[in-house]
């Protein structure tokens, strides 16, 4: 998978949806992280290609919704990978998620 040119997290994107409400922002970021963990668990051993694609697609949408555009981009690439590439793609998604979590932690 190729390196990203996309920012890890665009707080201004999320602020447009939350109206600057810090509690709402924190809740949405927490929900996205919970969703990421569920999707990563499915990606650990997907029962079939449809489950793999659904987990990648679901996480991509959740990430885009909060402005985690780098994670969304990685998920977009992972979504179309063949089963032979799933292990590496899942690792890339997990790394992007961890980086995203760190970026969320720097939000004031």
mmCIF file of C-alpha atoms in Angstrom:
data_model
loop_
_atom_site.group_PDB
_atom_site.id
_atom_site.type_symbol
_atom_site.label_atom_id
_atom_site.label_comp_id
_atom_site.label_asym_id
_atom_site.label_seq_id
_atom_site.Cartn_x
_atom_site.Cartn_y
_atom_site.Cartn_z
ATOM 1 C CA UNK A 1 0.000 0.000 0.000
ATOM 2 C CA UNK A 2 1.301 3.441 -0.893
ATOM 3 C CA UNK A 3 2.337 6.195 1.554
ATOM 4 C CA UNK A 4 -0.291 8.810 2.359
ATOM 5 C CA UNK A 5 -0.292 12.468 1.488
ATOM 6 C CA UNK A 6 -3.540 12.998 3.401
ATOM 7 C CA UNK A 7 -3.560 14.643 6.848
ATOM 8 C CA UNK A 8 -4.159 12.229 9.715
ATOM 9 C CA UNK A 9 -6.935 14.303 11.276
ATOM 10 C CA UNK A 10 -8.703 17.473 10.209
ATOM 11 C CA UNK A 11 -10.156 18.965 13.399
ATOM 12 C CA UNK A 12 -11.678 21.852 11.431
ATOM 13 C CA UNK A 13 -13.741 19.350 9.426
ATOM 14 C CA UNK A 14 -15.203 17.901 12.616
ATOM 15 C CA UNK A 15 -15.706 21.351 14.155
ATOM 16 C CA UNK A 16 -18.026 22.255 11.257
ATOM 17 C CA UNK A 17 -20.336 19.414 12.304
ATOM 18 C CA UNK A 18 -20.117 19.891 16.043
ATOM 19 C CA UNK A 19 -20.363 23.664 16.086
ATOM 20 C CA UNK A 20 -17.295 23.702 18.307
ATOM 21 C CA UNK A 21 -19.043 21.660 21.025
ATOM 22 C CA UNK A 22 -16.130 19.877 22.738
ATOM 23 C CA UNK A 23 -18.319 17.254 24.431
ATOM 24 C CA UNK A 24 -19.974 16.322 21.146
ATOM 25 C CA UNK A 25 -16.586 16.210 19.407
ATOM 26 C CA UNK A 26 -15.203 13.903 22.098
ATOM 27 C CA UNK A 27 -18.253 11.650 21.884
ATOM 28 C CA UNK A 28 -17.970 11.361 18.094
ATOM 29 C CA UNK A 29 -14.248 10.598 18.287
ATOM 30 C CA UNK A 30 -14.926 7.933 20.912
ATOM 31 C CA UNK A 31 -17.651 6.372 18.773
ATOM 32 C CA UNK A 32 -15.329 6.311 15.759
ATOM 33 C CA UNK A 33 -12.626 4.581 17.840
ATOM 34 C CA UNK A 34 -15.144 1.996 19.059
ATOM 35 C CA UNK A 35 -16.223 1.394 15.459
ATOM 36 C CA UNK A 36 -12.586 1.019 14.397
ATOM 37 C CA UNK A 37 -11.974 -1.628 17.039
ATOM 38 C CA UNK A 38 -15.052 -3.590 15.913
ATOM 39 C CA UNK A 39 -14.003 -3.397 12.272
ATOM 40 C CA UNK A 40 -10.420 -4.399 13.052
ATOM 41 C CA UNK A 41 -11.744 -7.418 14.971
ATOM 42 C CA UNK A 42 -13.707 -8.507 11.893
ATOM 43 C CA UNK A 43 -10.648 -7.917 9.731
ATOM 44 C CA UNK A 44 -8.630 -10.279 11.970
ATOM 45 C CA UNK A 45 -10.381 -13.275 10.459
ATOM 46 C CA UNK A 46 -13.147 -12.312 8.056
ATOM 47 C CA UNK A 47 -15.385 -15.242 7.139
ATOM 48 C CA UNK A 48 -15.597 -14.136 3.510
ATOM 49 C CA UNK A 49 -14.640 -11.318 1.105
ATOM 50 C CA UNK A 50 -17.961 -9.533 1.666
ATOM 51 C CA UNK A 51 -17.239 -9.286 5.400
ATOM 52 C CA UNK A 52 -13.754 -7.925 4.694
ATOM 53 C CA UNK A 53 -15.115 -5.294 2.328
ATOM 54 C CA UNK A 54 -17.934 -4.346 4.713
ATOM 55 C CA UNK A 55 -15.521 -3.858 7.630
ATOM 56 C CA UNK A 56 -13.185 -1.717 5.513
ATOM 57 C CA UNK A 57 -16.061 0.277 4.056
ATOM 58 C CA UNK A 58 -17.716 0.846 7.432
ATOM 59 C CA UNK A 59 -14.499 2.087 8.994
ATOM 60 C CA UNK A 60 -13.779 4.268 5.963
ATOM 61 C CA UNK A 61 -17.133 6.010 6.392
ATOM 62 C CA UNK A 62 -16.712 6.452 10.142
ATOM 63 C CA UNK A 63 -13.241 7.892 9.655
ATOM 64 C CA UNK A 64 -14.344 10.318 6.948
ATOM 65 C CA UNK A 65 -17.228 11.464 9.111
ATOM 66 C CA UNK A 66 -14.914 12.745 11.843
ATOM 67 C CA UNK A 67 -12.138 14.026 9.566
ATOM 68 C CA UNK A 68 -9.727 11.097 9.959
ATOM 69 C CA UNK A 69 -8.926 11.234 6.269
ATOM 70 C CA UNK A 70 -5.651 9.283 6.281
ATOM 71 C CA UNK A 71 -7.356 6.322 7.969
ATOM 72 C CA UNK A 72 -10.210 6.559 5.481
ATOM 73 C CA UNK A 73 -7.743 6.499 2.587
ATOM 74 C CA UNK A 74 -6.013 3.396 3.945
ATOM 75 C CA UNK A 75 -9.405 1.703 4.390
ATOM 76 C CA UNK A 76 -10.327 2.617 0.826
ATOM 77 C CA UNK A 77 -7.196 0.860 -0.428
ATOM 78 C CA UNK A 78 -7.685 -2.128 1.900
ATOM 79 C CA UNK A 79 -11.263 -2.595 0.756
ATOM 80 C CA UNK A 80 -10.203 -3.766 -2.710
ATOM 81 C CA UNK A 81 -7.351 -6.049 -1.632
ATOM 82 C CA UNK A 82 -7.437 -9.756 -2.416
ATOM 83 C CA UNK A 83 -7.578 -12.272 0.419
ATOM 84 C CA UNK A 84 -3.858 -12.931 -0.033
ATOM 85 C CA UNK A 85 -3.142 -9.298 0.903
ATOM 86 C CA UNK A 86 -5.544 -9.002 3.837
ATOM 87 C CA UNK A 87 -2.953 -9.517 6.584
ATOM 88 C CA UNK A 88 -0.763 -6.676 5.328
ATOM 89 C CA UNK A 89 -3.738 -4.445 4.629
ATOM 90 C CA UNK A 90 -5.139 -5.053 8.109
ATOM 91 C CA UNK A 91 -1.792 -4.146 9.621
ATOM 92 C CA UNK A 92 -1.759 -0.905 7.598
ATOM 93 C CA UNK A 93 -5.290 -0.081 8.799
ATOM 94 C CA UNK A 94 -4.344 -0.781 12.415
ATOM 95 C CA UNK A 95 -1.239 1.410 12.167
ATOM 96 C CA UNK A 96 -3.273 4.225 10.633
ATOM 97 C CA UNK A 97 -5.853 3.850 13.391
ATOM 98 C CA UNK A 98 -3.187 4.056 16.115
ATOM 99 C CA UNK A 99 -1.774 7.188 14.490
ATOM 100 C CA UNK A 100 -5.282 8.604 14.292
ATOM 101 C CA UNK A 101 -5.882 7.890 17.989
ATOM 102 C CA UNK A 102 -2.692 9.795 18.819
ATOM 103 C CA UNK A 103 -3.874 12.719 16.684
ATOM 104 C CA UNK A 104 -7.234 12.700 18.469
ATOM 105 C CA UNK A 105 -5.355 12.934 21.770
ATOM 106 C CA UNK A 106 -3.761 16.207 20.721
ATOM 107 C CA UNK A 107 -7.120 17.917 20.139
ATOM 108 C CA UNK A 108 -7.817 20.683 22.663
#
